[in-house]
JSON list of C-alpha atoms in Angstrom, two decimals:
[
{"chain": "A", "resi": 1, "resn": "LEU", "atom": "CA", "xyz": [0.00, 0.00, 0.00]},
{"chain": "A", "resi": 2, "resn": "ALA", "atom": "CA", "xyz": [1.08, 3.56, -0.65]},
{"chain": "A", "resi": 3, "resn": "LYS", "atom": "CA", "xyz": [2.99, 5.06, 2.25]},
{"chain": "A", "resi": 4, "resn": "THR", "atom": "CA", "xyz": [2.35, 8.70, 3.06]},
{"chain": "A", "resi": 5, "resn": "THR", "atom": "CA", "xyz": [4.71, 11.34, 4.38]},
{"chain": "A", "resi": 6, "resn": "GLN", "atom": "CA", "xyz": [3.54, 14.54, 6.03]},
{"chain": "A", "resi": 7, "resn": "PRO", "atom": "CA", "xyz": [5.18, 17.25, 8.13]},
{"chain": "A", "resi": 8, "resn": "ILE", "atom": "CA", "xyz": [5.00, 16.38, 11.79]},
{"chain": "A", "resi": 9, "resn": "SER", "atom": "CA", "xyz": [3.74, 19.79, 12.84]},
{"chain": "A", "resi": 10, "resn": "MET", "atom": "CA", "xyz": [2.73, 23.20, 11.56]},
{"chain": "A", "resi": 11, "resn": "ASP", "atom": "CA", "xyz": [1.91, 26.47, 13.27]},
{"chain": "A", "resi": 12, "resn": "SER", "atom": "CA", "xyz": [-0.41, 29.16, 12.03]},
{"chain": "A", "resi": 13, "resn": "TYR", "atom": "CA", "xyz": [-2.45, 32.14, 13.15]},
{"chain": "A", "resi": 14, "resn": "GLU", "atom": "CA", "xyz": [-6.15, 32.74, 13.00]},
{"chain": "A", "resi": 15, "resn": "GLY", "atom": "CA", "xyz": [-7.37, 33.97, 9.66]},
{"chain": "A", "resi": 16, "resn": "GLN", "atom": "CA", "xyz": [-4.50, 32.54, 7.67]},
{"chain": "A", "resi": 17, "resn": "GLU", "atom": "CA", "xyz": [-4.70, 29.89, 4.97]},
{"chain": "A", "resi": 18, "resn": "VAL", "atom": "CA", "xyz": [-2.94, 26.66, 5.86]},
{"chain": "A", "resi": 19, "resn": "ASN", "atom": "CA", "xyz": [-1.62, 24.21, 3.31]},
{"chain": "A", "resi": 20, "resn": "ILE", "atom": "CA", "xyz": [-0.54, 20.75, 4.41]},
{"chain": "A", "resi": 21, "resn": "THR", "atom": "CA", "xyz": [1.25, 18.65, 1.82]},
{"chain": "A", "resi": 22, "resn": "CYS", "atom": "CA", "xyz": [1.35, 14.88, 1.78]},
{"chain": "A", "resi": 23, "resn": "SER", "atom": "CA", "xyz": [3.70, 12.76, -0.31]},
{"chain": "A", "resi": 24, "resn": "HIS", "atom": "CA", "xyz": [2.54, 9.39, -1.64]},
{"chain": "A", "resi": 25, "resn": "ASN", "atom": "CA", "xyz": [5.06, 8.45, -4.28]},
{"chain": "A", "resi": 26, "resn": "ASN", "atom": "CA", "xyz": [3.88, 4.90, -4.88]},
{"chain": "A", "resi": 27, "resn": "ILE", "atom": "CA", "xyz": [0.19, 5.62, -5.13]},
{"chain": "A", "resi": 28, "resn": "ALA", "atom": "CA", "xyz": [-1.63, 3.10, -7.31]},
{"chain": "A", "resi": 29, "resn": "THR", "atom": "CA", "xyz": [-3.96, 3.85, -10.18]},
{"chain": "A", "resi": 30, "resn": "ASN", "atom": "CA", "xyz": [-7.09, 2.98, -8.25]},
{"chain": "A", "resi": 31, "resn": "ASP", "atom": "CA", "xyz": [-6.15, 4.68, -4.99]},
{"chain": "A", "resi": 32, "resn": "TYR", "atom": "CA", "xyz": [-8.03, 7.66, -3.61]},
{"chain": "A", "resi": 33, "resn": "ILE", "atom": "CA", "xyz": [-6.56, 10.35, -1.37]},
{"chain": "A", "resi": 34, "resn": "THR", "atom": "CA", "xyz": [-8.45, 11.07, 1.80]},
{"chain": "A", "resi": 35, "resn": "TRP", "atom": "CA", "xyz": [-7.86, 13.47, 4.67]},
{"chain": "A", "resi": 36, "resn": "TYR", "atom": "CA", "xyz": [-9.11, 13.11, 8.21]},
{"chain": "A", "resi": 37, "resn": "GLN", "atom": "CA", "xyz": [-9.02, 15.46, 11.19]},
{"chain": "A", "resi": 38, "resn": "GLN", "atom": "CA", "xyz": [-8.60, 14.31, 14.76]},
{"chain": "A", "resi": 39, "resn": "PHE", "atom": "CA", "xyz": [-9.11, 16.32, 17.93]},
{"chain": "A", "resi": 40, "resn": "PRO", "atom": "CA", "xyz": [-7.67, 15.13, 21.25]},
{"chain": "A", "resi": 41, "resn": "SER", "atom": "CA", "xyz": [-9.63, 12.29, 22.81]},
{"chain": "A", "resi": 42, "resn": "GLN", "atom": "CA", "xyz": [-11.85, 11.92, 19.76]},
{"chain": "A", "resi": 43, "resn": "GLY", "atom": "CA", "xyz": [-11.99, 9.67, 16.76]},
{"chain": "A", "resi": 44, "resn": "PRO", "atom": "CA", "xyz": [-10.86, 10.93, 13.34]},
{"chain": "A", "resi": 45, "resn": "ARG", "atom": "CA", "xyz": [-13.37, 12.83, 11.26]},
{"chain": "A", "resi": 46, "resn": "PHE", "atom": "CA", "xyz": [-13.52, 12.85, 7.47]},
{"chain": "A", "resi": 47, "resn": "ILE", "atom": "CA", "xyz": [-12.58, 16.14, 5.82]},
{"chain": "A", "resi": 48, "resn": "ILE", "atom": "CA", "xyz": [-12.22, 15.57, 2.10]},
{"chain": "A", "resi": 49, "resn": "GLN", "atom": "CA", "xyz": [-11.39, 12.99, -0.53]},
{"chain": "A", "resi": 50, "resn": "GLY", "atom": "CA", "xyz": [-10.20, 13.22, -4.10]},
{"chain": "A", "resi": 51, "resn": "TYR", "atom": "CA", "xyz": [-8.72, 11.31, -7.01]},
{"chain": "A", "resi": 52, "resn": "LYS", "atom": "CA", "xyz": [-7.19, 14.02, -9.17]},
{"chain": "A", "resi": 53, "resn": "THR", "atom": "CA", "xyz": [-7.09, 17.77, -9.83]},
{"chain": "A", "resi": 54, "resn": "LYS", "atom": "CA", "xyz": [-9.06, 19.74, -7.28]},
{"chain": "A", "resi": 55, "resn": "VAL", "atom": "CA", "xyz": [-11.86, 19.00, -4.88]},
{"chain": "A", "resi": 56, "resn": "THR", "atom": "CA", "xyz": [-13.56, 21.61, -2.71]},
{"chain": "A", "resi": 57, "resn": "ASN", "atom": "CA", "xyz": [-16.16, 21.35, -0.01]},
{"chain": "A", "resi": 58, "resn": "GLU", "atom": "CA", "xyz": [-17.41, 23.64, 2.72]},
{"chain": "A", "resi": 59, "resn": "VAL", "atom": "CA", "xyz": [-14.45, 22.84, 4.94]},
{"chain": "A", "resi": 60, "resn": "ALA", "atom": "CA", "xyz": [-11.37, 22.53, 2.74]},
{"chain": "A", "resi": 61, "resn": "SER", "atom": "CA", "xyz": [-9.86, 22.12, -0.69]},
{"chain": "A", "resi": 62, "resn": "LEU", "atom": "CA", "xyz": [-7.72, 19.29, -1.91]},
{"chain": "A", "resi": 63, "resn": "PHE", "atom": "CA", "xyz": [-5.20, 19.82, -4.68]},
{"chain": "A", "resi": 64, "resn": "ILE", "atom": "CA", "xyz": [-3.77, 16.83, -6.51]},
{"chain": "A", "resi": 65, "resn": "PRO", "atom": "CA", "xyz": [-1.21, 17.26, -9.30]},
{"chain": "A", "resi": 66, "resn": "ALA", "atom": "CA", "xyz": [-1.34, 15.23, -12.47]},
{"chain": "A", "resi": 67, "resn": "ASP", "atom": "CA", "xyz": [1.19, 12.65, -11.31]},
{"chain": "A", "resi": 68, "resn": "ARG", "atom": "CA", "xyz": [-0.79, 12.16, -8.06]},
{"chain": "A", "resi": 69, "resn": "LYS", "atom": "CA", "xyz": [2.41, 11.59, -6.10]},
{"chain": "A", "resi": 70, "resn": "SER", "atom": "CA", "xyz": [1.46, 14.27, -3.63]},
{"chain": "A", "resi": 71, "resn": "SER", "atom": "CA", "xyz": [-1.59, 16.17, -2.46]},
{"chain": "A", "resi": 72, "resn": "THR", "atom": "CA", "xyz": [-2.19, 19.38, -0.57]},
{"chain": "A", "resi": 73, "resn": "LEU", "atom": "CA", "xyz": [-4.95, 20.00, 1.92]},
{"chain": "A", "resi": 74, "resn": "SER", "atom": "CA", "xyz": [-5.85, 23.67, 2.03]},
{"chain": "A", "resi": 75, "resn": "LEU", "atom": "CA", "xyz": [-7.73, 25.12, 5.00]},
{"chain": "A", "resi": 76, "resn": "PRO", "atom": "CA", "xyz": [-8.93, 28.66, 4.32]},
{"chain": "A", "resi": 77, "resn": "ARG", "atom": "CA", "xyz": [-8.88, 31.20, 7.15]},
{"chain": "A", "resi": 78, "resn": "VAL", "atom": "CA", "xyz": [-8.18, 28.85, 10.02]},
{"chain": "A", "resi": 79, "resn": "SER", "atom": "CA", "xyz": [-9.47, 29.46, 13.52]},
{"chain": "A", "resi": 80, "resn": "LEU", "atom": "CA", "xyz": [-8.40, 28.21, 16.92]},
{"chain": "A", "resi": 81, "resn": "SER", "atom": "CA", "xyz": [-10.86, 25.34, 16.58]},
{"chain": "A", "resi": 82, "resn": "ASP", "atom": "CA", "xyz": [-8.90, 23.99, 13.62]},
{"chain": "A", "resi": 83, "resn": "THR", "atom": "CA", "xyz": [-6.09, 22.99, 15.96]},
{"chain": "A", "resi": 84, "resn": "ALA", "atom": "CA", "xyz": [-5.95, 19.24, 15.47]},
{"chain": "A", "resi": 85, "resn": "VAL", "atom": "CA", "xyz": [-4.01, 16.42, 13.85]},
{"chain": "A", "resi": 86, "resn": "TYR", "atom": "CA", "xyz": [-4.58, 16.03, 10.11]},
{"chain": "A", "resi": 87, "resn": "TYR", "atom": "CA", "xyz": [-4.05, 12.66, 8.51]},
{"chain": "A", "resi": 88, "resn": "CYS", "atom": "CA", "xyz": [-3.43, 11.99, 4.85]},
{"chain": "A", "resi": 89, "resn": "LEU", "atom": "CA", "xyz": [-4.54, 8.57, 3.76]},
{"chain": "A", "resi": 90, "resn": "VAL", "atom": "CA", "xyz": [-4.26, 6.70, 0.50]},
{"chain": "A", "resi": 91, "resn": "VAL", "atom": "CA", "xyz": [-7.23, 4.41, 0.20]},
{"chain": "A", "resi": 92, "resn": "PRO", "atom": "CA", "xyz": [-7.33, 1.49, -2.21]},
{"chain": "A", "resi": 93, "resn": "THR", "atom": "CA", "xyz": [-10.65, 0.98, -3.92]},
{"chain": "A", "resi": 94, "resn": "GLY", "atom": "CA", "xyz": [-10.00, -2.72, -3.95]},
{"chain": "A", "resi": 95, "resn": "GLY", "atom": "CA", "xyz": [-9.74, -2.92, -0.21]},
{"chain": "A", "resi": 96, "resn": "GLY", "atom": "CA", "xyz": [-6.70, -3.47, 1.93]},
{"chain": "A", "resi": 97, "resn": "ASN", "atom": "CA", "xyz": [-5.82, -4.93, 5.23]},
{"chain": "A", "resi": 98, "resn": "LYS", "atom": "CA", "xyz": [-2.87, -2.71, 5.98]},
{"chain": "A", "resi": 99, "resn": "LEU", "atom": "CA", "xyz": [-4.60, 0.64, 5.99]},
{"chain": "A", "resi": 100, "resn": "THR", "atom": "CA", "xyz": [-2.57, 3.00, 8.13]},
{"chain": "A", "resi": 101, "resn": "PHE", "atom": "CA", "xyz": [-3.17, 6.65, 8.80]},
{"chain": "A", "resi": 102, "resn": "GLY", "atom": "CA", "xyz": [0.46, 7.49, 9.40]},
{"chain": "A", "resi": 103, "resn": "THR", "atom": "CA", "xyz": [1.78, 10.05, 11.85]},
{"chain": "A", "resi": 104, "resn": "GLY", "atom": "CA", "xyz": [-0.37, 12.94, 10.75]},
{"chain": "A", "resi": 105, "resn": "THR", "atom": "CA", "xyz": [0.39, 16.66, 10.97]},
{"chain": "A", "resi": 106, "resn": "GLN", "atom": "CA", "xyz": [-0.25, 18.46, 14.23]},
{"chain": "A", "resi": 107, "resn": "LEU", "atom": "CA", "xyz": [-1.63, 21.87, 13.30]},
{"chain": "A", "resi": 108, "resn": "LYS", "atom": "CA", "xyz": [-1.55, 24.50, 16.00]},
{"chain": "A", "resi": 109, "resn": "VAL", "atom": "CA", "xyz": [-3.49, 27.70, 15.41]},
{"chain": "A", "resi": 110, "resn": "GLU", "atom": "CA", "xyz": [-2.83, 30.69, 17.61]},
{"chain": "A", "resi": 111, "resn": "LEU", "atom": "CA", "xyz": [-4.38, 34.12, 17.99]},
{"chain": "B", "resi": 1, "resn": "ASP", "atom": "CA", "xyz": [-27.94, 10.95, 18.20]},
{"chain": "B", "resi": 2, "resn": "THR", "atom": "CA", "xyz": [-24.72, 9.02, 18.52]},
{"chain": "B", "resi": 3, "resn": "ALA", "atom": "CA", "xyz": [-23.64, 7.57, 15.18]},
{"chain": "B", "resi": 4, "resn": "VAL", "atom": "CA", "xyz": [-20.90, 5.22, 16.36]},
{"chain": "B", "resi": 5, "resn": "SER", "atom": "CA", "xyz": [-20.65, 4.42, 20.04]},
{"chain": "B", "resi": 6, "resn": "GLN", "atom": "CA", "xyz": [-18.16, 2.39, 22.01]},
{"chain": "B", "resi": 7, "resn": "THR", "atom": "CA", "xyz": [-18.14, 1.02, 25.53]},
{"chain": "B", "resi": 8, "resn": "PRO", "atom": "CA", "xyz": [-16.34, 1.32, 27.76]},
{"chain": "B", "resi": 9, "resn": "LYS", "atom": "CA", "xyz": [-14.54, 4.61, 27.24]},
{"chain": "B", "resi": 10, "resn": "TYR", "atom": "CA", "xyz": [-11.76, 3.58, 29.60]},
{"chain": "B", "resi": 11, "resn": "LEU", "atom": "CA", "xyz": [-10.61, 0.06, 30.44]},
{"chain": "B", "resi": 12, "resn": "VAL", "atom": "CA", "xyz": [-7.89, -0.72, 32.94]},
{"chain": "B", "resi": 13, "resn": "THR", "atom": "CA", "xyz": [-6.96, -4.35, 33.46]},
{"chain": "B", "resi": 14, "resn": "GLN", "atom": "CA", "xyz": [-4.19, -6.72, 34.41]},
{"chain": "B", "resi": 15, "resn": "MET", "atom": "CA", "xyz": [-1.93, -8.66, 32.08]},
{"chain": "B", "resi": 16, "resn": "GLY", "atom": "CA", "xyz": [-3.32, -12.03, 31.14]},
{"chain": "B", "resi": 17, "resn": "ASN", "atom": "CA", "xyz": [-6.96, -11.02, 31.45]},
{"chain": "B", "resi": 18, "resn": "ASP", "atom": "CA", "xyz": [-9.55, -11.30, 28.69]},
{"chain": "B", "resi": 19, "resn": "LYS", "atom": "CA", "xyz": [-11.62, -8.24, 27.85]},
{"chain": "B", "resi": 20, "resn": "SER", "atom": "CA", "xyz": [-14.13, -7.02, 25.30]},
{"chain": "B", "resi": 21, "resn": "ILE", "atom": "CA", "xyz": [-14.91, -3.65, 23.79]},
{"chain": "B", "resi": 22, "resn": "LYS", "atom": "CA", "xyz": [-18.33, -3.10, 22.30]},
{"chain": "B", "resi": 23, "resn": "CYS", "atom": "CA", "xyz": [-19.17, -1.03, 19.24]},
{"chain": "B", "resi": 24, "resn": "GLU", "atom": "CA", "xyz": [-22.52, -0.08, 17.80]},
{"chain": "B", "resi": 25, "resn": "GLN", "atom": "CA", "xyz": [-23.44, 2.06, 14.81]},
{"chain": "B", "resi": 26, "resn": "ASN", "atom": "CA", "xyz": [-26.90, 3.39, 14.03]},
{"chain": "B", "resi": 27, "resn": "LEU", "atom": "CA", "xyz": [-26.06, 4.63, 10.54]},
{"chain": "B", "resi": 28, "resn": "GLY", "atom": "CA", "xyz": [-27.22, 1.56, 8.70]},
{"chain": "B", "resi": 29, "resn": "HIS", "atom": "CA", "xyz": [-23.72, 0.99, 7.36]},
{"chain": "B", "resi": 30, "resn": "ASP", "atom": "CA", "xyz": [-22.61, -2.32, 5.94]},
{"chain": "B", "resi": 31, "resn": "THR", "atom": "CA", "xyz": [-18.94, -2.22, 6.93]},
{"chain": "B", "resi": 32, "resn": "MET", "atom": "CA", "xyz": [-17.34, -1.78, 10.33]},
{"chain": "B", "resi": 33, "resn": "TYR", "atom": "CA", "xyz": [-13.73, -1.48, 11.38]},
{"chain": "B", "resi": 34, "resn": "TRP", "atom": "CA", "xyz": [-11.46, -1.62, 14.36]},
{"chain": "B", "resi": 35, "resn": "TYR", "atom": "CA", "xyz": [-8.36, 0.56, 14.59]},
{"chain": "B", "resi": 36, "resn": "LYS", "atom": "CA", "xyz": [-5.57, 0.76, 17.13]},
{"chain": "B", "resi": 37, "resn": "GLN", "atom": "CA", "xyz": [-3.87, 4.06, 17.93]},
{"chain": "B", "resi": 38, "resn": "ASP", "atom": "CA", "xyz": [-0.66, 3.69, 19.85]},
{"chain": "B", "resi": 39, "resn": "SER", "atom": "CA", "xyz": [1.17, 6.20, 22.01]},
{"chain": "B", "resi": 40, "resn": "LYS", "atom": "CA", "xyz": [2.91, 7.65, 18.96]},
{"chain": "B", "resi": 41, "resn": "LYS", "atom": "CA", "xyz": [-0.49, 8.37, 17.44]},
{"chain": "B", "resi": 42, "resn": "PHE", "atom": "CA", "xyz": [-0.12, 5.87, 14.60]},
{"chain": "B", "resi": 43, "resn": "LEU", "atom": "CA", "xyz": [-3.62, 4.78, 13.66]},
{"chain": "B", "resi": 44, "resn": "LYS", "atom": "CA", "xyz": [-3.60, 1.32, 12.15]},
{"chain": "B", "resi": 45, "resn": "ILE", "atom": "CA", "xyz": [-6.48, -0.78, 10.91]},
{"chain": "B", "resi": 46, "resn": "MET", "atom": "CA", "xyz": [-6.95, -4.10, 12.64]},
{"chain": "B", "resi": 47, "resn": "PHE", "atom": "CA", "xyz": [-10.06, -5.49, 11.00]},
{"chain": "B", "resi": 48, "resn": "SER", "atom": "CA", "xyz": [-12.67, -4.59, 8.49]},
{"chain": "B", "resi": 49, "resn": "TYR", "atom": "CA", "xyz": [-15.90, -6.52, 8.39]},
{"chain": "B", "resi": 50, "resn": "ASN", "atom": "CA", "xyz": [-19.17, -6.54, 6.55]},
{"chain": "B", "resi": 51, "resn": "ASN", "atom": "CA", "xyz": [-21.81, -9.19, 6.68]},
{"chain": "B", "resi": 52, "resn": "LYS", "atom": "CA", "xyz": [-19.99, -11.11, 4.05]},
{"chain": "B", "resi": 53, "resn": "GLU", "atom": "CA", "xyz": [-16.31, -10.79, 4.65]},
{"chain": "B", "resi": 54, "resn": "LEU", "atom": "CA", "xyz": [-13.83, -10.35, 7.44]},
{"chain": "B", "resi": 55, "resn": "ILE", "atom": "CA", "xyz": [-10.50, -8.90, 6.46]},
{"chain": "B", "resi": 56, "resn": "ILE", "atom": "CA", "xyz": [-7.79, -9.22, 9.03]},
{"chain": "B", "resi": 57, "resn": "ASN", "atom": "CA", "xyz": [-4.58, -7.28, 9.16]},
{"chain": "B", "resi": 58, "resn": "GLU", "atom": "CA", "xyz": [-2.05, -10.08, 9.36]},
{"chain": "B", "resi": 59, "resn": "THR", "atom": "CA", "xyz": [0.03, -8.14, 11.85]},
{"chain": "B", "resi": 60, "resn": "VAL", "atom": "CA", "xyz": [-2.76, -8.40, 14.42]},
{"chain": "B", "resi": 61, "resn": "PRO", "atom": "CA", "xyz": [-2.15, -11.19, 16.96]},
{"chain": "B", "resi": 62, "resn": "ASN", "atom": "CA", "xyz": [-4.77, -13.91, 16.99]},
{"chain": "B", "resi": 63, "resn": "ARG", "atom": "CA", "xyz": [-5.50, -12.95, 20.59]},
{"chain": "B", "resi": 64, "resn": "PHE", "atom": "CA", "xyz": [-7.66, -10.26, 19.02]},
{"chain": "B", "resi": 65, "resn": "SER", "atom": "CA", "xyz": [-10.93, -11.36, 17.48]},
{"chain": "B", "resi": 66, "resn": "PRO", "atom": "CA", "xyz": [-13.92, -9.40, 16.18]},
{"chain": "B", "resi": 67, "resn": "LYS", "atom": "CA", "xyz": [-17.41, -10.65, 16.86]},
{"chain": "B", "resi": 68, "resn": "SER", "atom": "CA", "xyz": [-20.41, -9.34, 14.98]},
{"chain": "B", "resi": 69, "resn": "PRO", "atom": "CA", "xyz": [-23.81, -10.41, 16.34]},
{"chain": "B", "resi": 70, "resn": "ASP", "atom": "CA", "xyz": [-25.53, -8.28, 13.69]},
{"chain": "B", "resi": 71, "resn": "LYS", "atom": "CA", "xyz": [-24.78, -5.62, 11.12]},
{"chain": "B", "resi": 72, "resn": "ALA", "atom": "CA", "xyz": [-24.93, -2.80, 13.64]},
{"chain": "B", "resi": 73, "resn": "HIS", "atom": "CA", "xyz": [-22.43, -4.27, 16.08]},
{"chain": "B", "resi": 74, "resn": "LEU", "atom": "CA", "xyz": [-18.79, -5.27, 15.91]},
{"chain": "B", "resi": 75, "resn": "ASN", "atom": "CA", "xyz": [-17.24, -6.14, 19.24]},
{"chain": "B", "resi": 76, "resn": "LEU", "atom": "CA", "xyz": [-13.56, -6.66, 19.86]},
{"chain": "B", "resi": 77, "resn": "HIS", "atom": "CA", "xyz": [-12.45, -9.49, 22.09]},
{"chain": "B", "resi": 78, "resn": "ILE", "atom": "CA", "xyz": [-8.93, -9.60, 23.41]},
{"chain": "B", "resi": 79, "resn": "ASN", "atom": "CA", "xyz": [-7.49, -12.65, 25.12]},
{"chain": "B", "resi": 80, "resn": "SER", "atom": "CA", "xyz": [-4.44, -12.85, 27.36]},
{"chain": "B", "resi": 81, "resn": "LEU", "atom": "CA", "xyz": [-3.83, -9.13, 27.41]},
{"chain": "B", "resi": 82, "resn": "GLU", "atom": "CA", "xyz": [-0.25, -7.90, 27.21]},
{"chain": "B", "resi": 83, "resn": "LEU", "atom": "CA", "xyz": [1.38, -4.61, 28.16]},
{"chain": "B", "resi": 84, "resn": "GLY", "atom": "CA", "xyz": [1.83, -3.77, 24.49]},
{"chain": "B", "resi": 85, "resn": "ASP", "atom": "CA", "xyz": [-1.91, -3.90, 23.95]},
{"chain": "B", "resi": 86, "resn": "SER", "atom": "CA", "xyz": [-2.25, -0.61, 25.82]},
{"chain": "B", "resi": 87, "resn": "ALA", "atom": "CA", "xyz": [-3.60, 1.88, 23.29]},
{"chain": "B", "resi": 88, "resn": "VAL", "atom": "CA", "xyz": [-6.73, 3.65, 22.19]},
{"chain": "B", "resi": 89, "resn": "TYR", "atom": "CA", "xyz": [-9.02, 1.47, 20.11]},
{"chain": "B", "resi": 90, "resn": "PHE", "atom": "CA", "xyz": [-11.40, 3.06, 17.65]},
{"chain": "B", "resi": 91, "resn": "CYS", "atom": "CA", "xyz": [-14.38, 1.52, 16.00]},
{"chain": "B", "resi": 92, "resn": "ALA", "atom": "CA", "xyz": [-15.57, 2.94, 12.70]},
{"chain": "B", "resi": 93, "resn": "SER", "atom": "CA", "xyz": [-18.18, 2.25, 10.06]},
{"chain": "B", "resi": 94, "resn": "SER", "atom": "CA", "xyz": [-18.79, 3.12, 6.44]},
{"chain": "B", "resi": 95, "resn": "THR", "atom": "CA", "xyz": [-21.46, 2.57, 3.85]},
{"chain": "B", "resi": 96, "resn": "SER", "atom": "CA", "xyz": [-19.53, -0.15, 2.13]},
{"chain": "B", "resi": 97, "resn": "GLY", "atom": "CA", "xyz": [-15.88, 0.04, 1.09]},
{"chain": "B", "resi": 98, "resn": "TYR", "atom": "CA", "xyz": [-12.75, 1.86, 2.10]},
{"chain": "B", "resi": 99, "resn": "THR", "atom": "CA", "xyz": [-13.34, 4.83, -0.18]},
{"chain": "B", "resi": 100, "resn": "ASP", "atom": "CA", "xyz": [-16.56, 5.64, 1.59]},
{"chain": "B", "resi": 101, "resn": "THR", "atom": "CA", "xyz": [-16.40, 8.08, 4.46]},
{"chain": "B", "resi": 102, "resn": "GLN", "atom": "CA", "xyz": [-15.61, 6.31, 7.70]},
{"chain": "B", "resi": 103, "resn": "TYR", "atom": "CA", "xyz": [-17.37, 7.46, 10.83]},
{"chain": "B", "resi": 104, "resn": "PHE", "atom": "CA", "xyz": [-15.38, 6.88, 13.98]},
{"chain": "B", "resi": 105, "resn": "GLY", "atom": "CA", "xyz": [-16.46, 6.21, 17.51]},
{"chain": "B", "resi": 106, "resn": "PRO", "atom": "CA", "xyz": [-15.04, 8.13, 20.48]},
{"chain": "B", "resi": 107, "resn": "GLY", "atom": "CA", "xyz": [-12.43, 5.51, 21.25]},
{"chain": "B", "resi": 108, "resn": "THR", "atom": "CA", "xyz": [-11.68, 3.19, 24.15]},
{"chain": "B", "resi": 109, "resn": "ARG", "atom": "CA", "xyz": [-8.49, 3.79, 26.08]},
{"chain": "B", "resi": 110, "resn": "LEU", "atom": "CA", "xyz": [-7.14, 0.41, 27.17]},
{"chain": "B", "resi": 111, "resn": "THR", "atom": "CA", "xyz": [-4.47, 0.30, 29.84]},
{"chain": "B", "resi": 112, "resn": "VAL", "atom": "CA", "xyz": [-2.86, -3.02, 30.67]},
{"chain": "B", "resi": 113, "resn": "LEU", "atom": "CA", "xyz": [-0.99, -3.12, 33.97]}
]
């Protein structure tokens, strides 16, 4: 399965745009890219998923270049409540028994 | 309304004991999962299960076994608990496959003494 690499941590201030990049060099043709958010003492929560180009929802945007070897989660105008761990996940459509979220990126938003 | 619930929230037990964690989802989903999150925050899938197929991560010791009395429940049984089993265990569910959004429970923090 495709292994993902993300920065361990990022700091930002309220109102700024935050971009978190994930590398997945050995992504397979049928794999999707999914991002989850996790607050302390809670389970992960789905943010966004995409296959190629750009996906946008009410929470975030996901940018995927043509080679799909990386992806960038973009959070517009973050607030203190966006402080959380963000996981990039490559999900095989055919299933997989080694699904791992990886270390995630700890985003800290300050005033 | 709680979508995915787990009990207990905290579980403290001695090495060698057998314990169970219960999971229930009221979303009508076909697939349920168990994940383990260790102290380094790695979140790794242990099992995925729908009413037709159980997929086991081969790295999971056979002391761990999922039990599904019906589509809405997937309980996790752990035999002969070891210190290394201490972690937070999350249950999740999705409509069908991995690419569908997974909804996670609040987690069960297991501490083995």
